Amino acid sequence: MTIQRPNAHVHFGVFFQGVNHTTVWSDPQSGSQIDFETFRHMVTVAERGLFDAFFLGEGLRLREQEGKILDLDIAGRPDAIAQLSALAGITEHIGLVATQNTTYNEPGDLARRLAGLDILSDGRAGWNAVTTDNAWTGENFRRGGFLDHELRYERADQFIRTARTLWDAWADDAIATSASSEFWADNTAVQRVSKSTSQFDVELDSTLPRSRQGHPVIFQAGDSPTGRDFAAANADVIFSRHGTNFDEALTFANDIRKRLRAAGRPEDDIKILPGTQIVLAENAAEVEEKERWVREGQFTGPTALSLVGLVWGRDLSDLDPDGPLPADDPVARSISGTRGAFRDGKDPVEIARQWRALAEAKNLSLREVAIETTARSGFAGTPGQVADELTRWVREGATDGFNISPYIVPGGLDEIVDWLVPELQERGAYRTEYTETTLRGHLGLRESLSRRRVDGTEISAAG
């Protein structure tokens, strides 16, 4: 069911992934994934384009295949909070969102570091709270091991609630506003936090007051039923994977609205920003060629052999990626959990049968099969065509905006800011200036859930 929002604006974030193979790293225009200049270029272009947020991914361990570090990946993920703190000093408006794991952090420490980013940026911090339940990542930590799958969201829920308690420990008027005050801070206005749950035992004094936006904005990216319920109970924003197909995005959005109502929240209480890729060409005749160039850059020969090797269960690096699929059948064996999504739990022999039929019908090489069978992500077209489509998505309630993963770094946002943003503005579907000063304000979010009511009255949405 669509909903009509004729005056709604498209919200944009940029997602700097770090580790991935979808960034065209082999192109001469591609830059470093770790140099500060790369981050500086992207965040300043995004701010020039009036984006809501700059979003950093997190990877606690490099991906592997056949027991070896996967050298086909881009590997570049500096500590998000350190990187965003640096970016706070060269930006004025754009939100700064750090992906941080609730499994391998502790609330007392992480809440303090996120509060520090929020204060340094003057109320522009966000936290993408993610979970991990695998032993592969846990091996990087002294205690090792992993959480039982059913406990990962239990821990995440307790983590966020504990963090909010710590952020609320300072009263709004705790700090003196005048040099003539007797004390810098009223020591009775800072409450000690004592919290004992199945996952945490916390007793401490919060060391930082709230920022101007109150709390960092909470993002969440889980898509399972449990993840959606967790978001409905805790999140301000959902970073979804439904950023390509309108009907799928609308179904997801309607489901989230239903879960919000069940959780006792207004159905517009969460902003949905799916991850997506946008490929633009100046005229329609160039769109297909530009999209093909991007896809071929994302699926180099070695990358295609690596991905198809996940189905065949063996190293295919001796084959020609522009030749046929392997003649032998796949080997039934387990593969690294870090790269299993390409097979997605399906029978590899059946996948091979389907791929051979596709290759024969369309005369495709191994590399072309890898490209053909990987779902296309996002939007491709002229700036006007893409602007029309994004506006439709937002104004018919499928989403509130998009978290864009550029296909090339650091220059992948330039065309979007220079070509697409003006088209959206012409349609009245995008801001023409920043009218708020915090990330919560940019997104039009209400107060944090733990501060939602004042004297029993619901606080209205900001912005």
Coordinates of C-alpha atoms in Angstrom, one line a residue:
M1 CA 0.0 0.0 0.0
T2 CA 1.5 3.3 -1.0
I3 CA 1.1 6.5 1.0
Q4 CA 1.0 9.9 -0.6
R5 CA 3.5 12.5 0.7
P6 CA 3.4 15.1 -2.1
N7 CA 5.8 17.5 -0.4
A8 CA 8.3 15.0 0.9
H9 CA 12.0 15.6 0.3
V10 CA 14.6 13.0 -0.6
H11 CA 17.2 12.4 2.1
F12 CA 20.8 11.4 1.1
G13 CA 23.6 9.7 3.0
V14 CA 26.9 8.5 1.6
F15 CA 28.1 5.0 2.6
F16 CA 31.9 4.6 2.6
Q17 CA 32.1 0.8 2.7
G18 CA 35.8 0.2 3.1
V19 CA 36.2 -3.6 2.4
N20 CA 34.3 -4.6 -0.7
H21 CA 34.8 -5.6 -4.4
T22 CA 32.0 -3.3 -5.8
T23 CA 34.2 -0.2 -5.8
V24 CA 36.0 0.0 -9.1
W25 CA 39.4 0.2 -7.4
S26 CA 41.4 -0.7 -10.6
D27 CA 40.4 2.5 -12.5
P28 CA 43.0 5.3 -12.7
Q29 CA 40.6 7.7 -11.1
S30 CA 40.3 5.5 -8.0
G31 CA 42.1 6.8 -4.9
S32 CA 43.3 5.4 -1.6
Q33 CA 40.8 3.9 0.8
I34 CA 42.7 5.1 3.9
D35 CA 44.3 8.4 3.1
F36 CA 42.7 11.3 4.8
E37 CA 42.4 13.2 1.5
T38 CA 40.0 10.6 0.2
F39 CA 37.7 11.1 3.2
R40 CA 38.1 14.9 3.0
H41 CA 37.1 14.9 -0.6
M42 CA 34.0 12.7 -0.1
V43 CA 32.6 14.4 3.0
T44 CA 33.1 18.0 1.6
V45 CA 31.4 17.0 -1.7
A46 CA 28.6 15.4 0.2
E47 CA 28.2 18.5 2.4
R48 CA 28.2 20.7 -0.7
G49 CA 25.4 18.5 -2.0
L50 CA 23.4 19.1 1.3
F51 CA 23.6 15.4 2.3
D52 CA 22.2 14.4 5.7
A53 CA 25.1 12.1 6.7
F54 CA 28.5 10.6 5.9
F55 CA 28.4 6.9 7.0
L56 CA 31.4 4.7 7.7
G57 CA 31.2 0.9 7.6
E58 CA 33.1 -1.4 10.0
G59 CA 35.1 -4.6 9.5
L60 CA 36.7 -6.2 12.6
R61 CA 38.5 -8.8 10.4
L62 CA 39.5 -9.1 6.8
R63 CA 37.7 -11.5 4.6
E64 CA 39.3 -14.8 3.6
Q65 CA 39.0 -17.5 0.9
E66 CA 40.6 -20.9 0.9
G67 CA 42.2 -19.9 4.3
K68 CA 44.0 -16.9 2.8
I69 CA 43.3 -13.1 3.1
L70 CA 41.2 -12.2 0.1
D71 CA 43.5 -10.0 -1.9
L72 CA 40.8 -9.0 -4.4
D73 CA 39.0 -6.9 -1.8
I74 CA 39.7 -3.3 -1.1
A75 CA 40.9 -3.2 2.5
G76 CA 40.5 0.1 4.2
R77 CA 38.6 0.8 7.4
P78 CA 40.3 3.2 9.8
D79 CA 38.6 3.4 13.2
A80 CA 35.3 5.1 12.5
I81 CA 35.1 7.3 15.5
A82 CA 38.7 8.5 15.1
Q83 CA 38.1 9.2 11.4
L84 CA 34.8 11.0 12.0
S85 CA 36.2 13.1 14.8
A86 CA 38.8 14.4 12.3
L87 CA 36.1 15.1 9.7
A88 CA 34.0 16.9 12.3
G89 CA 36.7 19.6 12.3
I90 CA 36.5 20.3 8.6
T91 CA 32.6 20.2 8.2
E92 CA 29.8 22.3 9.6
H93 CA 26.5 20.6 8.8
I94 CA 26.7 17.0 7.6
G95 CA 25.9 14.1 10.1
L96 CA 28.7 11.7 10.9
V97 CA 27.7 8.1 11.4
A98 CA 30.0 5.4 12.9
T99 CA 29.2 1.7 12.5
Q100 CA 30.0 0.1 15.9
N101 CA 29.5 -3.5 17.0
T102 CA 27.5 -4.3 20.1
T103 CA 29.0 -7.8 20.4
Y104 CA 32.6 -6.8 20.8
N105 CA 32.3 -3.5 22.6
E106 CA 31.2 -2.5 26.1
P107 CA 28.5 0.2 26.7
G108 CA 30.4 2.3 29.2
D109 CA 33.3 2.7 26.8
L110 CA 31.4 3.0 23.5
A111 CA 28.8 5.3 24.9
R112 CA 31.5 7.7 26.0
R113 CA 33.3 7.7 22.7
L114 CA 30.1 8.2 20.7
A115 CA 29.1 11.1 23.1
G116 CA 32.6 12.6 22.5
L117 CA 32.0 12.5 18.7
D118 CA 28.5 14.0 19.3
I119 CA 29.9 16.9 21.3
L120 CA 32.9 17.5 19.0
S121 CA 30.6 17.7 16.0
D122 CA 28.1 19.9 17.9
G123 CA 25.3 17.3 17.7
R124 CA 25.9 15.6 14.4
A125 CA 26.9 12.1 15.5
G126 CA 25.1 8.8 14.6
W127 CA 25.6 5.2 15.6
N128 CA 24.9 2.3 13.3
A129 CA 24.5 -0.4 15.9
V130 CA 25.4 -3.8 14.4
T131 CA 25.6 -7.3 15.8
T132 CA 27.9 -10.2 15.2
D133 CA 27.4 -13.8 16.2
N134 CA 30.2 -15.7 14.5
A135 CA 33.3 -17.3 16.0
W136 CA 35.4 -16.2 13.0
T137 CA 35.2 -12.5 14.1
G138 CA 35.4 -13.5 17.8
E139 CA 38.9 -15.0 17.2
N140 CA 40.2 -11.4 17.0
F141 CA 39.3 -10.8 20.6
R142 CA 41.0 -12.0 23.7
R143 CA 37.9 -13.7 25.1
G144 CA 37.3 -15.4 21.8
G145 CA 34.2 -17.3 21.1
F146 CA 30.9 -15.8 20.0
L147 CA 27.4 -15.1 21.0
D148 CA 24.7 -17.7 20.5
H149 CA 22.7 -16.5 17.5
E150 CA 19.5 -15.8 19.6
L151 CA 21.5 -13.7 22.1
R152 CA 23.0 -11.2 19.7
Y153 CA 19.9 -8.9 19.6
E154 CA 19.3 -9.4 23.3
R155 CA 22.7 -8.0 24.0
A156 CA 22.2 -5.2 21.4
D157 CA 18.9 -4.2 23.0
Q158 CA 20.5 -4.1 26.5
F159 CA 23.5 -2.3 25.1
I160 CA 21.5 0.5 23.5
R161 CA 19.3 1.0 26.6
T162 CA 22.4 1.1 28.8
A163 CA 24.0 3.7 26.5
R164 CA 20.9 5.8 26.6
T165 CA 20.9 5.7 30.3
L166 CA 24.5 6.9 30.3
W167 CA 23.7 9.7 27.9
D168 CA 20.8 10.8 30.1
A169 CA 22.8 10.8 33.3
W170 CA 23.5 14.5 33.0
A171 CA 20.6 16.9 33.6
D172 CA 20.1 19.6 30.9
D173 CA 21.1 22.4 33.4
A174 CA 24.0 20.5 35.0
I175 CA 26.7 22.9 33.6
A176 CA 26.9 26.5 34.8
T177 CA 25.9 29.1 32.1
S178 CA 27.6 32.0 33.8
A179 CA 31.1 32.7 35.0
S180 CA 29.6 34.1 38.1
S181 CA 28.2 30.7 39.1
E182 CA 29.8 29.3 42.3
F183 CA 30.5 25.9 40.7
W184 CA 31.2 24.8 37.1
A185 CA 28.7 21.9 37.4
D186 CA 26.1 20.9 39.9
N187 CA 27.3 17.6 41.3
T188 CA 23.7 16.5 42.2
A189 CA 22.7 16.9 38.5
V190 CA 25.0 14.0 37.4
Q191 CA 23.4 10.7 38.3
R192 CA 25.5 7.5 38.9
V193 CA 24.4 4.7 36.5
S194 CA 23.9 1.3 38.0
K195 CA 22.6 -1.3 35.6
S196 CA 22.7 -5.1 35.8
T197 CA 21.4 -7.2 33.0
S198 CA 22.0 -10.7 31.6
Q199 CA 24.8 -9.2 29.5
F200 CA 26.2 -6.2 31.5
D201 CA 27.0 -5.2 35.0
V202 CA 27.6 -1.4 34.9
E203 CA 28.2 1.0 37.7
L204 CA 29.9 4.3 36.7
D205 CA 29.6 8.0 36.5
S206 CA 29.0 9.4 33.0
T207 CA 31.8 11.7 32.1
L208 CA 30.1 13.8 29.4
P209 CA 27.0 15.9 29.1
R210 CA 24.5 15.6 26.3
S211 CA 25.1 17.4 23.0
R212 CA 22.6 19.8 21.3
Q213 CA 20.8 16.9 19.7
G214 CA 20.5 15.0 23.0
H215 CA 21.8 11.6 21.9
P216 CA 23.6 10.2 18.8
V217 CA 21.0 9.1 16.2
I218 CA 20.6 5.3 16.3
F219 CA 20.8 3.5 12.9
Q220 CA 20.1 -0.2 12.5
A221 CA 20.6 -2.5 9.5
G222 CA 19.2 -6.0 10.4
D223 CA 16.6 -7.4 8.0
S224 CA 15.4 -10.6 9.8
P225 CA 12.1 -10.5 11.6
T226 CA 14.0 -10.2 14.9
G227 CA 16.1 -7.4 13.4
R228 CA 13.0 -5.5 12.3
D229 CA 11.5 -5.9 15.8
F230 CA 14.7 -4.7 17.3
A231 CA 14.6 -1.6 15.0
A232 CA 11.0 -0.9 15.9
A233 CA 11.9 -0.9 19.5
N234 CA 15.2 1.0 19.4
A235 CA 16.2 2.7 16.1
D236 CA 15.8 6.2 14.7
V237 CA 16.9 5.2 11.2
I238 CA 17.0 1.9 9.3
F239 CA 19.7 1.3 6.7
S240 CA 17.9 -1.3 4.6
R241 CA 19.0 -3.4 1.7
H242 CA 15.9 -2.7 -0.3
G243 CA 17.3 0.0 -2.6
T244 CA 16.6 -1.4 -6.1
N245 CA 13.1 -2.7 -6.4
F246 CA 10.2 -0.4 -5.6
D247 CA 7.7 -3.1 -4.6
E248 CA 10.2 -4.8 -2.3
A249 CA 11.0 -1.5 -0.7
L250 CA 7.4 -0.6 -0.2
T251 CA 6.6 -4.0 1.3
F252 CA 9.5 -3.5 3.7
A253 CA 8.4 0.0 4.6
N254 CA 4.8 -1.1 5.3
D255 CA 6.1 -3.9 7.5
I256 CA 8.2 -1.5 9.5
R257 CA 5.3 0.9 9.9
K258 CA 3.2 -2.1 11.2
R259 CA 5.9 -3.0 13.7
L260 CA 6.2 0.6 14.9
R261 CA 2.5 0.7 15.7
A262 CA 2.8 -2.6 17.6
A263 CA 5.7 -1.1 19.6
G264 CA 3.6 1.9 20.5
R265 CA 5.4 4.4 18.3
P266 CA 4.1 6.6 15.5
E267 CA 4.4 4.9 12.1
D268 CA 6.6 7.7 10.8
D269 CA 9.0 7.5 13.8
I270 CA 11.8 5.7 11.8
K271 CA 13.4 7.0 8.6
I272 CA 14.2 4.3 6.1
L273 CA 17.4 4.9 4.0
P274 CA 18.2 1.8 1.8
G275 CA 21.7 1.3 0.5
T276 CA 21.9 1.9 -3.2
Q277 CA 24.2 2.6 -6.1
I278 CA 23.5 5.4 -8.7
V279 CA 25.0 5.4 -12.2
L280 CA 24.3 8.6 -14.2
A281 CA 24.9 9.4 -17.8
E282 CA 24.3 12.8 -19.4
N283 CA 22.0 11.4 -22.1
A284 CA 19.9 8.3 -22.5
A285 CA 22.1 6.8 -25.3
E286 CA 25.0 6.6 -22.9
V287 CA 23.3 4.9 -19.9
E288 CA 23.7 1.3 -21.0
E289 CA 27.4 1.7 -21.9
K290 CA 28.1 3.5 -18.6
E291 CA 26.3 0.8 -16.5
R292 CA 28.2 -1.9 -18.4
W293 CA 31.5 -0.2 -17.7
V294 CA 30.7 -0.1 -14.0
R295 CA 29.7 -3.7 -13.8
E296 CA 32.8 -4.9 -15.7
G297 CA 35.0 -2.8 -13.3
Q298 CA 33.3 -4.4 -10.3
F299 CA 33.7 -8.0 -11.7
T300 CA 37.3 -8.2 -12.9
G301 CA 38.5 -11.5 -14.2
P302 CA 40.0 -12.6 -10.9
T303 CA 37.0 -11.4 -8.9
A304 CA 34.6 -13.4 -11.2
L305 CA 36.8 -16.6 -10.8
S306 CA 36.8 -16.1 -7.0
L307 CA 33.0 -15.7 -6.8
V308 CA 32.3 -18.6 -9.1
G309 CA 34.8 -20.7 -7.1
L310 CA 32.5 -20.3 -4.1
V311 CA 29.9 -22.3 -6.0
W312 CA 32.3 -24.9 -7.4
G313 CA 34.0 -25.2 -3.9
R314 CA 37.5 -25.0 -5.3
D315 CA 40.2 -22.6 -6.6
L316 CA 39.4 -21.7 -10.2
S317 CA 42.3 -19.3 -10.7
D318 CA 43.8 -21.6 -13.4
L319 CA 40.8 -20.9 -15.7
D320 CA 40.2 -18.2 -18.2
P321 CA 37.5 -15.9 -16.8
D322 CA 36.5 -15.0 -20.4
G323 CA 36.2 -18.7 -21.2
P324 CA 33.4 -21.2 -20.4
L325 CA 32.2 -22.3 -16.9
P326 CA 34.1 -25.3 -15.5
A327 CA 33.2 -28.6 -17.2
D328 CA 33.2 -30.6 -13.9
D329 CA 30.4 -30.4 -11.3
P330 CA 30.9 -28.5 -8.0
V331 CA 32.3 -30.1 -5.0
A332 CA 29.9 -30.3 -2.0
R333 CA 31.9 -28.6 0.7
S334 CA 31.5 -25.8 3.2
I335 CA 33.0 -22.4 2.4
S336 CA 34.1 -19.5 4.5
G337 CA 31.3 -17.8 6.3
T338 CA 32.8 -14.5 5.3
R339 CA 31.9 -15.0 1.6
G340 CA 29.0 -17.4 1.6
A341 CA 26.3 -15.0 0.4
F342 CA 27.1 -15.6 -3.2
R343 CA 25.9 -19.2 -2.8
D344 CA 23.2 -18.2 -0.2
G345 CA 22.8 -21.8 1.1
K346 CA 21.6 -23.2 -2.2
D347 CA 22.6 -26.5 -3.8
P348 CA 25.8 -25.8 -5.8
V349 CA 25.1 -28.6 -8.3
E350 CA 21.7 -27.0 -9.0
I351 CA 23.2 -23.6 -9.3
A352 CA 25.8 -24.9 -11.8
R353 CA 23.0 -26.5 -13.9
Q354 CA 21.1 -23.3 -14.1
W355 CA 24.2 -21.3 -14.9
R356 CA 25.2 -23.7 -17.7
A357 CA 21.7 -23.4 -19.2
L358 CA 22.0 -19.5 -19.0
A359 CA 25.5 -19.5 -20.6
E360 CA 24.3 -21.7 -23.4
A361 CA 21.2 -19.7 -24.1
K362 CA 23.0 -16.4 -24.1
N363 CA 26.5 -17.5 -25.2
L364 CA 28.0 -16.1 -21.9
S365 CA 31.5 -16.5 -20.6
L366 CA 32.2 -17.4 -16.9
R367 CA 32.7 -13.7 -16.1
E368 CA 29.6 -12.7 -17.9
V369 CA 27.6 -15.4 -16.0
A370 CA 28.9 -13.9 -12.7
I371 CA 27.8 -10.5 -13.8
E372 CA 24.4 -11.7 -15.2
T373 CA 23.5 -13.7 -12.1
T374 CA 24.4 -11.0 -9.5
A375 CA 21.4 -8.8 -8.8
R376 CA 21.9 -5.3 -10.2
S377 CA 21.9 -2.7 -7.4
G378 CA 20.3 0.7 -7.5
F379 CA 19.5 3.1 -10.3
A380 CA 20.9 3.9 -13.7
G381 CA 19.8 6.7 -16.1
T382 CA 20.0 10.3 -16.9
P383 CA 19.9 12.7 -14.0
G384 CA 16.3 13.6 -14.8
Q385 CA 15.2 9.9 -15.1
V386 CA 16.8 9.0 -11.8
A387 CA 15.4 12.1 -10.1
D388 CA 11.9 11.2 -11.2
E389 CA 12.3 7.7 -9.8
L390 CA 13.8 8.7 -6.4
T391 CA 11.1 11.3 -6.0
R392 CA 8.4 8.6 -6.6
W393 CA 9.9 6.3 -4.1
V394 CA 9.9 8.9 -1.3
R395 CA 6.6 10.5 -2.1
E396 CA 4.8 7.1 -2.3
G397 CA 6.2 5.9 1.0
A398 CA 8.7 3.2 -0.1
T399 CA 11.5 5.0 1.6
D400 CA 12.6 8.3 3.0
G401 CA 15.8 8.6 1.1
F402 CA 18.9 6.6 0.1
N403 CA 22.4 5.8 1.5
I404 CA 24.5 5.9 -1.6
S405 CA 27.6 3.6 -2.1
P406 CA 29.7 5.3 -4.8
Y407 CA 31.1 2.9 -7.4
I408 CA 34.3 4.8 -7.4
V409 CA 36.2 6.5 -4.6
P410 CA 36.7 9.4 -4.0
G411 CA 35.1 11.0 -7.0
G412 CA 31.9 8.9 -7.2
L413 CA 29.7 11.6 -5.5
D414 CA 30.7 14.5 -7.8
E415 CA 28.2 13.6 -10.6
I416 CA 25.4 13.0 -8.1
V417 CA 25.9 16.4 -6.5
D418 CA 26.5 18.3 -9.7
W419 CA 23.9 16.5 -11.9
L420 CA 21.3 14.7 -9.7
V421 CA 20.8 17.1 -6.8
P422 CA 19.8 20.1 -9.0
E423 CA 17.2 17.9 -10.8
L424 CA 15.7 16.9 -7.5
Q425 CA 15.7 20.6 -6.4
E426 CA 13.9 21.6 -9.6
R427 CA 11.2 19.1 -8.6
G428 CA 10.9 20.5 -5.1
A429 CA 12.1 17.2 -3.8
Y430 CA 15.4 18.2 -2.1
R431 CA 16.5 20.9 0.3
T432 CA 18.2 24.0 -1.2
E433 CA 20.0 24.7 2.1
Y434 CA 20.6 23.2 5.5
T435 CA 17.8 24.5 7.8
E436 CA 18.8 22.5 10.9
T437 CA 22.2 22.2 12.7
T438 CA 22.0 18.6 14.0
L439 CA 21.8 15.2 12.4
R440 CA 18.5 14.6 14.2
G441 CA 17.2 17.9 12.8
H442 CA 18.3 17.1 9.2
L443 CA 16.4 13.9 9.3
G444 CA 13.3 15.4 10.9
L445 CA 13.4 13.0 13.9
R446 CA 11.7 13.3 17.2
E447 CA 13.7 13.4 20.5
S448 CA 15.5 10.2 21.5
L449 CA 13.1 7.5 22.8
S450 CA 14.3 7.8 26.4
R451 CA 13.5 11.5 26.4
R452 CA 10.3 11.4 24.3
R453 CA 7.8 12.7 26.8
V454 CA 7.8 15.9 28.8
D455 CA 5.1 16.3 31.4
G456 CA 3.2 13.5 29.7
T457 CA 3.1 15.3 26.3
E458 CA 4.4 13.8 23.1
I459 CA 7.1 15.9 21.5
S460 CA 6.4 16.7 17.9
A461 CA 8.8 15.9 15.1
A462 CA 11.6 18.3 14.4
G463 CA 12.2 19.7 10.9

